[in-house]
Amino acid sequence: MGKRAPSRRTTDSNTYRFFVDPAVIHGDVVELTDRGLVHQLGSVLRLQPEQCITLLDNAGRAYTVLLDQIDKHVVRGTVVEQAAAGGEPQLELTLYMALVRSERFEWVLQKGTELGIRSFVPLLCERSLLSGADAITPAKLERWQRIIREAAEQARRGRLPSLQPPQAFGPVCTSLHEPEQAVLLWEKSGVESLRSRLTRGPQLSTIFSGPEGGWSDDEHNLAVNAGITLVSLGPRTLRAETAPLVAATAVLYTAGDLD
């Protein structure tokens, strides 16, 4: 017996998208029991049987699912189509972002995910507002993961960007692979512009963005000794949450990922 064809109104570009554990997909049968997702589908979005959603397995596949049953505890459906998820840049861009005020850091996670950043690494710097990795609670990490997931779903990403545990700047510098593909955003004059760096290659894959108080002299020296290029974003002073997004946009544009 063939698969049921969803109506055109349920499979347009506005179909809701959700990242799920691939284990919920059993051949053509889907069973969702996650309380948060079940509540969102049934009580928040008020979806009904015969409507479609898109499920993403975070491994590059997207499944169009025709809903069969929605109640308080479970949502069941049938896979009617599957395809490559798409939505991912060719460039796998990593952002090492100094910990700044919580709402600003979260804004970078959200907008960076929308832009196409592949990996986020919270960075502990001398002038970070938070002094150690233990200041990042499990609840905060869970919230950050949720922000990334929701932004990825909204932006129609095919995979979830990764969020690494907080790391100290010094050890990161000394262990960085391919430092010639990394830049550190420097707020003072006397360094190469990001535009100039992008025109001469090699392709960038890593951005370091500093705290609200700026990089210390010791951190400057660590970066230079590690072979990381210091770059400027121009004569205007950008906020700590603005600079990494400007840089990421420029890098992704140059790589052809915003075409």
mmCIF file of C-alpha atoms in Angstrom:
data_model
loop_
_atom_site.group_PDB
_atom_site.id
_atom_site.type_symbol
_atom_site.label_atom_id
_atom_site.label_comp_id
_atom_site.label_asym_id
_atom_site.label_seq_id
_atom_site.Cartn_x
_atom_site.Cartn_y
_atom_site.Cartn_z
ATOM 1 C CA MET A 1 0.000 0.000 0.000
ATOM 2 C CA GLY A 2 1.452 3.388 -1.020
ATOM 3 C CA LYS A 3 2.133 6.312 1.231
ATOM 4 C CA ARG A 4 -0.608 8.858 1.722
ATOM 5 C CA ALA A 5 0.003 12.120 -0.095
ATOM 6 C CA PRO A 6 -0.267 15.218 2.104
ATOM 7 C CA SER A 7 -2.377 18.093 0.890
ATOM 8 C CA ARG A 8 -0.540 21.026 -0.663
ATOM 9 C CA ARG A 9 -1.512 23.327 2.193
ATOM 10 C CA THR A 10 0.410 21.198 4.685
ATOM 11 C CA THR A 11 3.731 20.910 2.868
ATOM 12 C CA ASP A 12 4.646 24.468 1.929
ATOM 13 C CA SER A 13 7.684 26.370 3.193
ATOM 14 C CA ASN A 14 5.832 27.288 6.385
ATOM 15 C CA THR A 15 5.646 23.688 7.616
ATOM 16 C CA TYR A 16 6.841 23.542 11.221
ATOM 17 C CA ARG A 17 10.278 21.956 11.636
ATOM 18 C CA PHE A 18 11.594 20.143 14.707
ATOM 19 C CA PHE A 19 14.850 18.407 15.547
ATOM 20 C CA VAL A 20 14.195 15.024 17.145
ATOM 21 C CA ASP A 21 16.002 11.898 18.272
ATOM 22 C CA PRO A 22 16.138 9.595 15.207
ATOM 23 C CA ALA A 23 14.884 6.793 17.461
ATOM 24 C CA VAL A 24 11.348 8.229 17.281
ATOM 25 C CA ILE A 25 11.229 7.325 13.575
ATOM 26 C CA HIS A 26 10.518 3.612 13.012
ATOM 27 C CA GLY A 27 10.457 3.109 9.254
ATOM 28 C CA ASP A 28 7.390 5.085 8.174
ATOM 29 C CA VAL A 29 5.935 5.262 11.687
ATOM 30 C CA VAL A 30 6.645 8.194 14.009
ATOM 31 C CA GLU A 31 5.842 8.308 17.713
ATOM 32 C CA LEU A 32 6.651 11.435 19.713
ATOM 33 C CA THR A 33 6.508 11.266 23.504
ATOM 34 C CA ASP A 34 8.743 14.167 24.550
ATOM 35 C CA ARG A 35 6.511 16.189 26.872
ATOM 36 C CA GLY A 36 7.692 19.575 25.652
ATOM 37 C CA LEU A 37 7.283 18.756 21.977
ATOM 38 C CA VAL A 38 3.918 17.038 22.476
ATOM 39 C CA HIS A 39 2.670 20.088 24.389
ATOM 40 C CA GLN A 40 3.953 22.446 21.695
ATOM 41 C CA LEU A 41 2.303 20.526 18.873
ATOM 42 C CA GLY A 42 -1.044 19.961 20.543
ATOM 43 C CA SER A 43 -1.576 22.851 22.949
ATOM 44 C CA VAL A 44 0.574 25.709 21.627
ATOM 45 C CA LEU A 45 0.402 25.249 17.853
ATOM 46 C CA ARG A 46 -2.923 23.382 18.059
ATOM 47 C CA LEU A 47 -2.073 21.142 15.143
ATOM 48 C CA GLN A 48 -4.648 18.625 13.989
ATOM 49 C CA PRO A 49 -4.547 15.192 12.338
ATOM 50 C CA GLU A 50 -3.980 15.362 8.571
ATOM 51 C CA GLN A 51 -1.613 18.318 8.970
ATOM 52 C CA CYS A 52 2.109 17.912 8.276
ATOM 53 C CA ILE A 53 5.265 18.718 10.170
ATOM 54 C CA THR A 54 8.918 18.231 9.250
ATOM 55 C CA LEU A 55 11.204 16.261 11.549
ATOM 56 C CA LEU A 56 14.985 16.549 11.321
ATOM 57 C CA ASP A 57 17.299 13.806 12.561
ATOM 58 C CA ASN A 58 20.365 16.097 12.935
ATOM 59 C CA ALA A 59 22.213 13.774 10.584
ATOM 60 C CA GLY A 60 21.201 15.506 7.366
ATOM 61 C CA ARG A 61 17.751 14.017 6.698
ATOM 62 C CA ALA A 62 14.344 15.695 6.808
ATOM 63 C CA TYR A 63 11.099 13.731 7.148
ATOM 64 C CA THR A 64 7.691 15.071 6.180
ATOM 65 C CA VAL A 65 5.261 13.539 8.661
ATOM 66 C CA LEU A 66 1.487 13.433 8.274
ATOM 67 C CA LEU A 67 -0.041 13.607 11.740
ATOM 68 C CA ASP A 68 -2.410 10.772 12.679
ATOM 69 C CA GLN A 69 -3.005 11.193 16.405
ATOM 70 C CA ILE A 70 -2.450 14.046 18.848
ATOM 71 C CA ASP A 71 -3.246 13.809 22.536
ATOM 72 C CA LYS A 72 -1.748 14.997 25.827
ATOM 73 C CA HIS A 73 0.871 12.277 26.019
ATOM 74 C CA VAL A 74 1.775 11.203 22.504
ATOM 75 C CA VAL A 75 1.775 12.359 18.895
ATOM 76 C CA ARG A 76 1.796 9.740 16.149
ATOM 77 C CA GLY A 77 2.258 10.179 12.445
ATOM 78 C CA THR A 78 3.344 8.637 9.160
ATOM 79 C CA VAL A 79 6.399 9.555 7.111
ATOM 80 C CA VAL A 80 5.162 10.535 3.658
ATOM 81 C CA GLU A 81 8.421 11.913 2.285
ATOM 82 C CA GLN A 82 12.077 12.187 3.194
ATOM 83 C CA ALA A 83 14.888 14.184 1.645
ATOM 84 C CA ALA A 84 18.197 15.837 2.377
ATOM 85 C CA ALA A 85 17.656 18.456 5.055
ATOM 86 C CA GLY A 86 19.700 21.179 3.340
ATOM 87 C CA GLY A 87 20.178 24.600 4.877
ATOM 88 C CA GLU A 88 23.825 24.137 5.893
ATOM 89 C CA PRO A 89 26.741 26.337 4.773
ATOM 90 C CA GLN A 90 29.662 24.676 3.033
ATOM 91 C CA LEU A 91 32.000 26.405 5.480
ATOM 92 C CA GLU A 92 32.090 24.969 8.990
ATOM 93 C CA LEU A 93 32.659 28.148 10.979
ATOM 94 C CA THR A 94 33.551 28.052 14.677
ATOM 95 C CA LEU A 95 33.013 31.038 16.967
ATOM 96 C CA TYR A 96 34.999 31.298 20.186
ATOM 97 C CA MET A 97 32.926 33.867 22.034
ATOM 98 C CA ALA A 98 34.050 35.447 25.302
ATOM 99 C CA LEU A 99 31.408 35.208 27.983
ATOM 100 C CA VAL A 100 29.512 38.489 28.136
ATOM 101 C CA ARG A 101 26.262 39.470 29.809
ATOM 102 C CA SER A 102 23.822 36.606 29.620
ATOM 103 C CA GLU A 103 21.191 38.230 27.416
ATOM 104 C CA ARG A 104 23.860 39.410 24.972
ATOM 105 C CA PHE A 105 25.558 36.027 24.796
ATOM 106 C CA GLU A 106 22.207 34.390 24.119
ATOM 107 C CA TRP A 107 21.517 36.907 21.354
ATOM 108 C CA VAL A 108 24.792 35.892 19.678
ATOM 109 C CA LEU A 109 23.835 32.216 19.943
ATOM 110 C CA GLN A 110 20.469 32.901 18.337
ATOM 111 C CA LYS A 111 21.604 35.166 15.519
ATOM 112 C CA GLY A 112 24.807 33.225 14.907
ATOM 113 C CA THR A 113 22.741 30.076 14.449
ATOM 114 C CA GLU A 114 20.497 31.879 11.968
ATOM 115 C CA LEU A 115 23.547 33.054 10.014
ATOM 116 C CA GLY A 116 25.091 29.591 9.751
ATOM 117 C CA ILE A 117 27.779 29.303 12.441
ATOM 118 C CA ARG A 118 28.564 25.612 12.920
ATOM 119 C CA SER A 119 30.046 25.569 16.418
ATOM 120 C CA PHE A 120 29.991 27.855 19.465
ATOM 121 C CA VAL A 121 32.639 27.748 22.193
ATOM 122 C CA PRO A 122 32.125 29.941 25.300
ATOM 123 C CA LEU A 123 35.484 31.481 26.112
ATOM 124 C CA LEU A 124 36.840 32.346 29.555
ATOM 125 C CA CYS A 125 39.038 35.442 29.322
ATOM 126 C CA GLU A 126 40.802 37.668 31.838
ATOM 127 C CA ARG A 127 38.074 40.303 31.549
ATOM 128 C CA SER A 128 35.096 37.983 31.219
ATOM 129 C CA LEU A 129 32.197 38.765 33.531
ATOM 130 C CA LEU A 130 32.178 35.123 34.655
ATOM 131 C CA SER A 131 35.377 33.913 36.257
ATOM 132 C CA GLY A 132 35.211 30.163 35.696
ATOM 133 C CA ALA A 133 33.519 27.286 33.933
ATOM 134 C CA ASP A 134 31.727 26.405 37.168
ATOM 135 C CA ALA A 135 29.752 29.637 36.809
ATOM 136 C CA ILE A 136 27.936 28.064 33.846
ATOM 137 C CA THR A 137 25.237 25.940 35.443
ATOM 138 C CA PRO A 138 23.627 22.905 33.786
ATOM 139 C CA ALA A 139 20.380 24.876 33.639
ATOM 140 C CA LYS A 140 22.094 27.669 31.725
ATOM 141 C CA LEU A 141 23.672 25.231 29.268
ATOM 142 C CA GLU A 142 20.270 23.634 28.723
ATOM 143 C CA ARG A 143 18.769 27.055 28.045
ATOM 144 C CA TRP A 144 21.526 27.857 25.546
ATOM 145 C CA GLN A 145 20.948 24.539 23.772
ATOM 146 C CA ARG A 146 17.243 25.340 23.546
ATOM 147 C CA ILE A 147 17.966 28.776 22.070
ATOM 148 C CA ILE A 148 20.201 27.189 19.429
ATOM 149 C CA ARG A 149 17.652 24.491 18.609
ATOM 150 C CA GLU A 150 14.754 26.930 18.225
ATOM 151 C CA ALA A 151 16.845 29.283 16.087
ATOM 152 C CA ALA A 152 18.009 26.391 13.885
ATOM 153 C CA GLU A 153 14.421 25.233 13.381
ATOM 154 C CA GLN A 154 13.251 28.751 12.534
ATOM 155 C CA ALA A 155 16.165 29.346 10.145
ATOM 156 C CA ARG A 156 15.577 26.002 8.387
ATOM 157 C CA ARG A 157 19.007 24.675 9.261
ATOM 158 C CA GLY A 158 19.683 21.027 8.466
ATOM 159 C CA ARG A 159 21.840 20.356 11.520
ATOM 160 C CA LEU A 160 22.098 21.749 15.019
ATOM 161 C CA PRO A 161 25.183 23.858 15.679
ATOM 162 C CA SER A 162 27.283 22.393 18.461
ATOM 163 C CA LEU A 163 27.767 24.126 21.800
ATOM 164 C CA GLN A 164 31.036 23.190 23.469
ATOM 165 C CA PRO A 165 31.818 23.425 27.202
ATOM 166 C CA PRO A 166 33.423 26.714 28.322
ATOM 167 C CA GLN A 167 37.173 26.815 27.682
ATOM 168 C CA ALA A 168 39.981 29.055 28.892
ATOM 169 C CA PHE A 169 41.589 31.255 26.255
ATOM 170 C CA GLY A 170 45.208 30.259 26.936
ATOM 171 C CA PRO A 171 44.893 26.491 26.449
ATOM 172 C CA VAL A 172 42.711 27.039 23.387
ATOM 173 C CA CYS A 173 45.428 29.154 21.769
ATOM 174 C CA THR A 174 48.218 26.690 22.407
ATOM 175 C CA SER A 175 46.243 23.706 21.124
ATOM 176 C CA LEU A 176 44.529 25.323 18.130
ATOM 177 C CA HIS A 177 44.816 23.393 14.869
ATOM 178 C CA GLU A 178 45.399 25.438 11.716
ATOM 179 C CA PRO A 179 45.864 28.847 13.411
ATOM 180 C CA GLU A 180 46.408 30.344 9.962
ATOM 181 C CA GLN A 181 42.652 29.902 9.429
ATOM 182 C CA ALA A 182 41.780 31.826 12.606
ATOM 183 C CA VAL A 183 41.328 35.518 13.350
ATOM 184 C CA LEU A 184 40.989 37.399 16.604
ATOM 185 C CA LEU A 185 38.820 40.518 16.540
ATOM 186 C CA TRP A 186 41.021 43.332 17.852
ATOM 187 C CA GLU A 187 39.421 46.598 18.913
ATOM 188 C CA LYS A 188 42.539 48.768 18.644
ATOM 189 C CA SER A 189 44.186 50.241 15.556
ATOM 190 C CA GLY A 190 47.356 49.071 13.896
ATOM 191 C CA VAL A 191 46.246 45.657 12.649
ATOM 192 C CA GLU A 192 45.043 44.293 9.325
ATOM 193 C CA SER A 193 41.384 44.748 8.431
ATOM 194 C CA LEU A 194 39.155 41.692 8.209
ATOM 195 C CA ARG A 195 38.373 42.672 4.629
ATOM 196 C CA SER A 196 42.062 42.585 3.727
ATOM 197 C CA ARG A 197 42.533 39.238 5.443
ATOM 198 C CA LEU A 198 39.589 37.735 3.583
ATOM 199 C CA THR A 199 40.949 38.782 0.202
ATOM 200 C CA ARG A 200 44.325 37.073 0.599
ATOM 201 C CA GLY A 201 43.398 33.666 2.054
ATOM 202 C CA PRO A 202 43.543 31.013 3.257
ATOM 203 C CA GLN A 203 39.841 30.541 3.949
ATOM 204 C CA LEU A 204 38.949 31.382 7.542
ATOM 205 C CA SER A 205 37.212 28.813 9.729
ATOM 206 C CA THR A 206 37.625 30.229 13.250
ATOM 207 C CA ILE A 207 36.741 33.556 14.866
ATOM 208 C CA PHE A 208 37.781 34.701 18.342
ATOM 209 C CA SER A 209 35.616 37.474 19.787
ATOM 210 C CA GLY A 210 36.522 39.163 23.056
ATOM 211 C CA PRO A 211 34.744 40.334 26.207
ATOM 212 C CA GLU A 212 33.153 43.708 26.889
ATOM 213 C CA GLY A 213 36.358 44.917 28.539
ATOM 214 C CA GLY A 214 38.504 43.890 25.587
ATOM 215 C CA TRP A 215 41.444 41.521 25.318
ATOM 216 C CA SER A 216 44.306 41.827 27.796
ATOM 217 C CA ASP A 217 47.925 42.358 26.738
ATOM 218 C CA ASP A 218 48.741 38.792 27.784
ATOM 219 C CA GLU A 219 45.918 37.437 25.612
ATOM 220 C CA HIS A 220 47.153 39.563 22.719
ATOM 221 C CA ASN A 221 50.602 38.027 23.051
ATOM 222 C CA LEU A 222 49.211 34.495 23.355
ATOM 223 C CA ALA A 223 47.246 34.914 20.128
ATOM 224 C CA VAL A 224 50.175 36.373 18.203
ATOM 225 C CA ASN A 225 52.551 33.659 19.410
ATOM 226 C CA ALA A 226 50.020 30.992 18.415
ATOM 227 C CA GLY A 227 49.904 32.319 14.850
ATOM 228 C CA ILE A 228 46.375 33.747 15.036
ATOM 229 C CA THR A 229 45.859 36.857 12.904
ATOM 230 C CA LEU A 230 44.572 39.969 14.675
ATOM 231 C CA VAL A 231 42.046 41.869 12.552
ATOM 232 C CA SER A 232 40.027 45.063 12.800
ATOM 233 C CA LEU A 233 36.386 45.610 11.888
ATOM 234 C CA GLY A 234 36.949 49.268 11.073
ATOM 235 C CA PRO A 235 37.145 52.619 12.863
ATOM 236 C CA ARG A 236 33.880 52.323 14.781
ATOM 237 C CA THR A 237 33.637 50.640 18.170
ATOM 238 C CA LEU A 238 31.245 47.692 18.051
ATOM 239 C CA ARG A 239 29.583 46.063 21.031
ATOM 240 C CA ALA A 240 30.880 42.697 22.176
ATOM 241 C CA GLU A 241 27.730 41.021 20.852
ATOM 242 C CA THR A 242 27.776 42.880 17.516
ATOM 243 C CA ALA A 243 31.367 42.271 16.449
ATOM 244 C CA PRO A 244 31.235 38.455 16.121
ATOM 245 C CA LEU A 245 28.083 38.592 14.014
ATOM 246 C CA VAL A 246 29.572 41.197 11.686
ATOM 247 C CA ALA A 247 32.692 39.071 11.300
ATOM 248 C CA ALA A 248 30.739 35.851 10.771
ATOM 249 C CA THR A 249 28.595 37.512 8.111
ATOM 250 C CA ALA A 250 31.689 38.724 6.252
ATOM 251 C CA VAL A 251 33.383 35.319 6.413
ATOM 252 C CA LEU A 252 30.301 33.409 5.263
ATOM 253 C CA TYR A 253 29.648 35.937 2.490
ATOM 254 C CA THR A 254 33.204 35.617 1.211
ATOM 255 C CA ALA A 255 32.887 31.826 1.271
ATOM 256 C CA GLY A 256 29.769 32.050 -0.921
ATOM 257 C CA ASP A 257 27.427 30.785 1.775
ATOM 258 C CA LEU A 258 25.078 33.777 1.628
ATOM 259 C CA ASP A 259 24.360 33.493 -2.107
#
